[in-house]
Coordinates of N, CA and C and ligand atoms in Angstrom, one line a residue:
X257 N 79.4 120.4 151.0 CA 80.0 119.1 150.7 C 78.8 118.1 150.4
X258 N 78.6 117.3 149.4 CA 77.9 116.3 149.0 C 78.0 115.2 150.2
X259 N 77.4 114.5 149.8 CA 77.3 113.0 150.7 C 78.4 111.7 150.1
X260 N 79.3 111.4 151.0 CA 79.9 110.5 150.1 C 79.3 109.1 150.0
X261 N 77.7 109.2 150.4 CA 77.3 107.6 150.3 C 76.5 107.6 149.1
X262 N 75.6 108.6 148.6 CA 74.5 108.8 147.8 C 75.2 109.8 147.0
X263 N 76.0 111.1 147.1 CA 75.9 112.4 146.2 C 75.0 113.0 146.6
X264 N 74.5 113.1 147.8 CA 72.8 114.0 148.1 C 73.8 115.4 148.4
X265 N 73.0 116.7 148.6 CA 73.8 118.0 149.1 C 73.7 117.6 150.9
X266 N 74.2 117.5 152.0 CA 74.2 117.6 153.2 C 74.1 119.1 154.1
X267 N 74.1 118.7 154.8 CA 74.1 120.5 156.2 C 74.7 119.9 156.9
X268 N 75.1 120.9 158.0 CA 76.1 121.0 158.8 C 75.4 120.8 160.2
X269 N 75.6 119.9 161.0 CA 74.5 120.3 162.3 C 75.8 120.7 163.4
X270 N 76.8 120.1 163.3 CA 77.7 120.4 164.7 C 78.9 120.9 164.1
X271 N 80.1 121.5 165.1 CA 81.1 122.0 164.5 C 82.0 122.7 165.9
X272 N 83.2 122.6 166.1 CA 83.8 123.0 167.2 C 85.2 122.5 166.4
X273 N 86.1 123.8 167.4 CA 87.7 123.4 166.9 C 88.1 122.7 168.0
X274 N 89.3 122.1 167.5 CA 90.2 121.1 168.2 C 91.5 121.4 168.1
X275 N 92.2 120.3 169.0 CA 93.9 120.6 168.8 C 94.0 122.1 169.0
X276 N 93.4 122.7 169.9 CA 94.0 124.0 170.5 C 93.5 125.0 169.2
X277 N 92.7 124.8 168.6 CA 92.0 125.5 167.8 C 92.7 125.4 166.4
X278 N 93.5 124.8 166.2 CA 94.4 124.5 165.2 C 93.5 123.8 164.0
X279 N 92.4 123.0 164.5 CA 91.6 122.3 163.2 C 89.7 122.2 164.0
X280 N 89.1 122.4 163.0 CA 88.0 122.7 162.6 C 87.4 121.1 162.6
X281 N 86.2 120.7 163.8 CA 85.7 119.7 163.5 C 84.6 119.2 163.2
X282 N 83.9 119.2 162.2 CA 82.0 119.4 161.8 C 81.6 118.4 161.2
X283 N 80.7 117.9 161.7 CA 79.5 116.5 161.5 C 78.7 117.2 161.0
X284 N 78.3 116.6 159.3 CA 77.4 116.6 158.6 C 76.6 115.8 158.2
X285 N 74.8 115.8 157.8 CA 74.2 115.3 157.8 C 73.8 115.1 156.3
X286 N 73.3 113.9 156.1 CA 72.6 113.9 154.2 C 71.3 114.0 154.7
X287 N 71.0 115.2 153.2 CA 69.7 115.6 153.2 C 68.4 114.5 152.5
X288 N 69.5 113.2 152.1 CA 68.5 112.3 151.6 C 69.0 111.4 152.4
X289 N 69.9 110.8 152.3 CA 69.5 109.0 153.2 C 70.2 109.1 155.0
X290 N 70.6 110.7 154.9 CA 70.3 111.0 156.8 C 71.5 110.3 157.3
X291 N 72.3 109.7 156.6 CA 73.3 109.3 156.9 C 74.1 110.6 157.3
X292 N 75.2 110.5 158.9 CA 75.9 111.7 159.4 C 77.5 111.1 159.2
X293 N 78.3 111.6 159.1 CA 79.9 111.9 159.0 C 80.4 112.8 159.2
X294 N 82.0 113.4 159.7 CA 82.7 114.0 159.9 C 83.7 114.2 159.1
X295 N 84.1 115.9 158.8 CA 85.0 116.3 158.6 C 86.1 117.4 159.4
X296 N 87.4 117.2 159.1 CA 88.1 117.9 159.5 C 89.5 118.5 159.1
X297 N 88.8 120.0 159.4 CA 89.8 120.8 158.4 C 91.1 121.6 159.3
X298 N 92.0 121.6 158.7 CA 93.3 122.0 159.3 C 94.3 122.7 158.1
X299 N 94.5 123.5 158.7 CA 96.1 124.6 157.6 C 96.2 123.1 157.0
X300 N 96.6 123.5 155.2 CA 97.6 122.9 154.5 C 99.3 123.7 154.4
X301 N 100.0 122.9 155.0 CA 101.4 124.0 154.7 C 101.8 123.4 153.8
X302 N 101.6 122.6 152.8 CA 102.3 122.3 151.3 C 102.3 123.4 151.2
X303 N 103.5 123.4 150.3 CA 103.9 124.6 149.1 C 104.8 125.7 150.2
X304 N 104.7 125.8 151.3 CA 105.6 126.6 152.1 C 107.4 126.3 151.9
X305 N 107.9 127.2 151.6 CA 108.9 126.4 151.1 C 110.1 126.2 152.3
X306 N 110.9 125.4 152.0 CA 112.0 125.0 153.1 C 113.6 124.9 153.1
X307 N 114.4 125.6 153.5 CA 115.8 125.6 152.9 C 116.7 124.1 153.5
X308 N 117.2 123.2 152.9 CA 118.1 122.7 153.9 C 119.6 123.6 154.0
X309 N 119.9 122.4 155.0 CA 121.5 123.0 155.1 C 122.4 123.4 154.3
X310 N 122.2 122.3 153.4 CA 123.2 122.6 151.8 C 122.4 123.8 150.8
X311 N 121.5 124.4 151.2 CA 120.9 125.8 150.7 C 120.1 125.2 149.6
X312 N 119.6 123.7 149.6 CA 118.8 123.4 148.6 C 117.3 124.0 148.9
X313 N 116.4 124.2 148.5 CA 115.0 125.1 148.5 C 114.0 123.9 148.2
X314 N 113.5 123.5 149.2 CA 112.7 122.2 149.2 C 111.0 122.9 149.7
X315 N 110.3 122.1 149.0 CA 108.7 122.3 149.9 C 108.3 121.6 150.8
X316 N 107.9 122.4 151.8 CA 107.7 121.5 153.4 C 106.5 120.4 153.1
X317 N 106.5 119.4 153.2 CA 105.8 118.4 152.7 C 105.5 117.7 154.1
X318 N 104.2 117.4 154.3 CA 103.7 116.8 155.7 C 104.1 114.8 155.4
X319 N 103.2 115.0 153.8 CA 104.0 113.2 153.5 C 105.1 112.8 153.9
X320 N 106.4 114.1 153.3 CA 107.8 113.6 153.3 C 108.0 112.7 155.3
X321 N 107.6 114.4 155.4 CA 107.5 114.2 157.1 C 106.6 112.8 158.2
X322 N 105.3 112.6 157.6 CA 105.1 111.5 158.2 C 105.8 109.7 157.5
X323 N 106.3 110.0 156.2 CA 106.9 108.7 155.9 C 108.4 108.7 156.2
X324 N 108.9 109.7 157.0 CA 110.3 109.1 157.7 C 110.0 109.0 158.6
X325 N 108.6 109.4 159.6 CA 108.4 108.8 160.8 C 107.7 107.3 160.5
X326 N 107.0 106.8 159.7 CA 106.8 105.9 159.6 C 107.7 104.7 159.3
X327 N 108.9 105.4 158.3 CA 110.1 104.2 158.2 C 110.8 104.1 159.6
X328 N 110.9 105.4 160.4 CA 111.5 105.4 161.5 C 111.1 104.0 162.5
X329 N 109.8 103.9 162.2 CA 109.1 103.0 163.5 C 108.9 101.7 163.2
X330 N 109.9 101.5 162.0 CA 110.1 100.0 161.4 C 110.6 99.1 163.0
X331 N 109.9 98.0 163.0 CA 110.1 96.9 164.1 C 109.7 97.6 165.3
X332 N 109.2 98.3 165.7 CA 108.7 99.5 167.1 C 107.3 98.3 167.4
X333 N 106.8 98.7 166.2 CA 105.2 98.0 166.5 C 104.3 99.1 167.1
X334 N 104.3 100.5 166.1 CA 103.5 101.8 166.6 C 102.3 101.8 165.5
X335 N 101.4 102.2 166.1 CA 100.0 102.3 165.6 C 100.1 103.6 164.2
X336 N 99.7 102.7 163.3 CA 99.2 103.9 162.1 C 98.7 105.2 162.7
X337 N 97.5 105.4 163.6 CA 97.5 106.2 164.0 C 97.8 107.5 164.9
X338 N 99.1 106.5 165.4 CA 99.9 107.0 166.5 C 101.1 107.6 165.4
X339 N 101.2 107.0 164.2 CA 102.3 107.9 163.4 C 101.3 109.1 163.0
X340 N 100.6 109.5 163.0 CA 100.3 110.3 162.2 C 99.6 111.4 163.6
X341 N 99.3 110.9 164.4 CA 99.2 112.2 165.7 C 100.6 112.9 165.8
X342 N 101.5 111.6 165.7 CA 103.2 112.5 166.0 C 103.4 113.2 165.5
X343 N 103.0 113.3 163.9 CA 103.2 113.7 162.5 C 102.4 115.1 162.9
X344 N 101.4 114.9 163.6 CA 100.4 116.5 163.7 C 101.6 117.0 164.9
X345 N 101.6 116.1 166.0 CA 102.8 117.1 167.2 C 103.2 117.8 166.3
X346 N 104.3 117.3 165.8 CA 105.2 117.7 165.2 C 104.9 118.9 164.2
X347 N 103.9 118.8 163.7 CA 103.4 120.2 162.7 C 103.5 121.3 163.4
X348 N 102.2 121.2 164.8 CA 102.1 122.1 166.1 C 103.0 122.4 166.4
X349 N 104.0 121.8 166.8 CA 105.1 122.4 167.2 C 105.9 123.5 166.5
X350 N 105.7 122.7 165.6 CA 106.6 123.9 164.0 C 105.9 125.3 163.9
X351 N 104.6 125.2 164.1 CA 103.5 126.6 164.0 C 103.9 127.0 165.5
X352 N 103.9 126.6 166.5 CA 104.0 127.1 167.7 C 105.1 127.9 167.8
X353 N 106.7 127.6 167.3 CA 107.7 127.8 166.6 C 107.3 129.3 165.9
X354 N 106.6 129.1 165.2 CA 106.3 130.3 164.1 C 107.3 130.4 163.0
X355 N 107.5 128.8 162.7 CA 108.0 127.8 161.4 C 107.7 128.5 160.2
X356 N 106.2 128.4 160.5 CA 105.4 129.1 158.8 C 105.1 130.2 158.8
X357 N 106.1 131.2 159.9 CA 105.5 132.8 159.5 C 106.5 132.9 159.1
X358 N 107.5 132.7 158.5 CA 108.6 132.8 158.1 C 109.0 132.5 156.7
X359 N 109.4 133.5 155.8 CA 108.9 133.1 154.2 C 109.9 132.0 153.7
X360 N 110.8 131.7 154.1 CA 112.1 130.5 154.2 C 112.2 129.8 155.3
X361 N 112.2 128.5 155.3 CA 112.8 127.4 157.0 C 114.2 126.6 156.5
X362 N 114.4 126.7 157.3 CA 115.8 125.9 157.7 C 115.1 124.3 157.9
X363 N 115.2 123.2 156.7 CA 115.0 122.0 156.9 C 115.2 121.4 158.4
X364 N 116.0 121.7 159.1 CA 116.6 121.1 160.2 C 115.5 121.3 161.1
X365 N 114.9 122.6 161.2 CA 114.0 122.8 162.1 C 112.8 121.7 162.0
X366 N 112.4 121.2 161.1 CA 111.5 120.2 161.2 C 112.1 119.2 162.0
X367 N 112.9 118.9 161.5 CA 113.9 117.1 161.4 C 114.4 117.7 163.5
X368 N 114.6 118.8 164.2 CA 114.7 119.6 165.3 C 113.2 119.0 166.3
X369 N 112.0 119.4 165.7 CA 110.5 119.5 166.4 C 110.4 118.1 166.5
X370 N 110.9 117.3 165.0 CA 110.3 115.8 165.2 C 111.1 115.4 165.8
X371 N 112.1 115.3 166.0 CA 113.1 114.8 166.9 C 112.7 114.8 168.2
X372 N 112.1 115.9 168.8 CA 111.6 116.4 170.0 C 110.7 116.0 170.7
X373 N 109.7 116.0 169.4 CA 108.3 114.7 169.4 C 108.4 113.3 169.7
X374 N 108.9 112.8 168.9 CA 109.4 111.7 168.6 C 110.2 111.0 170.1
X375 N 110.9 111.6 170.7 CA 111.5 111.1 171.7 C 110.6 111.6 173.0
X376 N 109.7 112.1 173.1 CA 109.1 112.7 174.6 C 108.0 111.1 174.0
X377 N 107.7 110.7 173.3 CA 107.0 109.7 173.2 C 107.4 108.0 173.0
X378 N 108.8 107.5 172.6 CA 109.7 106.4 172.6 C 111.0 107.3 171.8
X379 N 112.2 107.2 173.1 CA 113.4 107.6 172.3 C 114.0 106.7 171.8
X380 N 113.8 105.1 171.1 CA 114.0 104.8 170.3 C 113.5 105.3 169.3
X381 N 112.2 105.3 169.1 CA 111.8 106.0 167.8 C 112.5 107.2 167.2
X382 N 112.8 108.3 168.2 CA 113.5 109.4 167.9 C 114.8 108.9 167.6
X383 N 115.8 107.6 167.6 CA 116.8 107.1 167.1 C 116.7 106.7 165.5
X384 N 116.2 106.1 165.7 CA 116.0 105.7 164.3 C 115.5 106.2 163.5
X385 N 114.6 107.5 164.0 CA 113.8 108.6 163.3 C 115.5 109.6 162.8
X386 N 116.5 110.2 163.0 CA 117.8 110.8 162.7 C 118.4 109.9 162.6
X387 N 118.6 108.7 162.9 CA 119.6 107.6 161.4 C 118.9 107.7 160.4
X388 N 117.6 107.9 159.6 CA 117.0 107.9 158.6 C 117.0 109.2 158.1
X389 N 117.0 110.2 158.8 CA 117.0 112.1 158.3 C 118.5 112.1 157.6
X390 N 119.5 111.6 158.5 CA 120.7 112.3 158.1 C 121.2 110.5 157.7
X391 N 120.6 109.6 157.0 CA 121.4 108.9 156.4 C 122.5 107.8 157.0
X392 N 122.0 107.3 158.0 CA 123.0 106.8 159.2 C 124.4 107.5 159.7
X393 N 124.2 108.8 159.6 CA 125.2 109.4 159.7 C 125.1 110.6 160.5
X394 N 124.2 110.5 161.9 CA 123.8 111.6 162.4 C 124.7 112.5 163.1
X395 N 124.6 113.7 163.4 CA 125.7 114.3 164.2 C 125.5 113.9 165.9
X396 N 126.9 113.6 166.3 CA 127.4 112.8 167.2 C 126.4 113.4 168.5
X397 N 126.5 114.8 168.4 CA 126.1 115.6 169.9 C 124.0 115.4 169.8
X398 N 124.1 115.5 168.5 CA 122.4 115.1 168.3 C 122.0 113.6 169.2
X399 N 122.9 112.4 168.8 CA 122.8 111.0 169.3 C 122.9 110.9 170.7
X400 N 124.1 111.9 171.5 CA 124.3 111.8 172.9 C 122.8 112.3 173.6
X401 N 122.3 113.4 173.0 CA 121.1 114.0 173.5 C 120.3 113.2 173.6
X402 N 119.7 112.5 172.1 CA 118.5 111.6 172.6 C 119.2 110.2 173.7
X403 N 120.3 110.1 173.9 CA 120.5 108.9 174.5 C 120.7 109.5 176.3
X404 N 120.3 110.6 176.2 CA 120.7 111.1 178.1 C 119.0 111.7 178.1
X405 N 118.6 111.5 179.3 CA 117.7 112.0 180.1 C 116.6 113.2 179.2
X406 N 115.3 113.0 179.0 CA 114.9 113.8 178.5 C 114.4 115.0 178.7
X407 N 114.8 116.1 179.7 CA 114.4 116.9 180.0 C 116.0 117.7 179.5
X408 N 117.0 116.9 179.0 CA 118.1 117.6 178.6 C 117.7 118.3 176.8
X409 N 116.9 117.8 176.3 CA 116.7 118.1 175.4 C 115.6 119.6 175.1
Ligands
ZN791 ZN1 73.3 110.5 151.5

């Protein structure tokens, strides 16, 4: 990897996985102005594909997935950051799952994990996260769940 302050070539001095070994974390150094930065690398599941319910064939998209958690947490007042950790739960979860060993997913199972996510951390958010998946029109037994005790879920 180049330097993104100068274009110099850089080396690697440190490096250790995170998130349960799920992503790769390494500080590199420039070989000219010594300037150090981090990168970090993690599975891309773009292009994995995804069935919804109506049997349409969609690609698992992490965007799609963090910008309905993001619309979700309209008026919440949740940290940019904090959407996009949820947005990883929620990935983990799907892999933990064994989501992506699987050559087809059932949409639902995402819109399932974040839902899961989503409410072990504000179960409003997980509300308004399934008025937005399913269109203000969620299924009734989905809504009773997030609204009773969370260990029912
Ligand atoms: Zn440099």
């Amino acid at each position: 990897m180049i330097c993104p302050f100068c274009n110099s070539p850089t080396k690697i001095y440190n490096s250790r996985s995170t998130h349960g070994k799920t992503q790769t974390w390494r500080r590199h150094i420039c070989t000219t102005c010594e300037r150090v930065f981090t990168t970090r690398e993690r599975v891309d599941w773009t292009g994995v594909t995804t069935v919804k319910t109506s049997k349409d064939t969609t690609g698992y998209s992490k965007e799609r997935l963090l910008l309905s958690i993001a619309r979700a947490s309209n008026n919440l007042s949740i940290q940019p950051a904090m959407l996009a950790e949820l947005c990883d739960s929620t990935e983990q979860q799907l892999q933990q799952n064994g989501f992506f060993n699987e050559p087809e997913q059932d949409a639902d199972l995402i819109t399932a994990a974040a839902t899961m996510v989503l409410h072990r951390y504000n179960p409003n958010l997980a509300l308004q996260y399934v008025n937005i998946v399913y269109s203000n029109n969620p299924p009734l037994e989905l809504v009773k769940q997030l609204l009773s005790p969370l260990d029912s879920l």
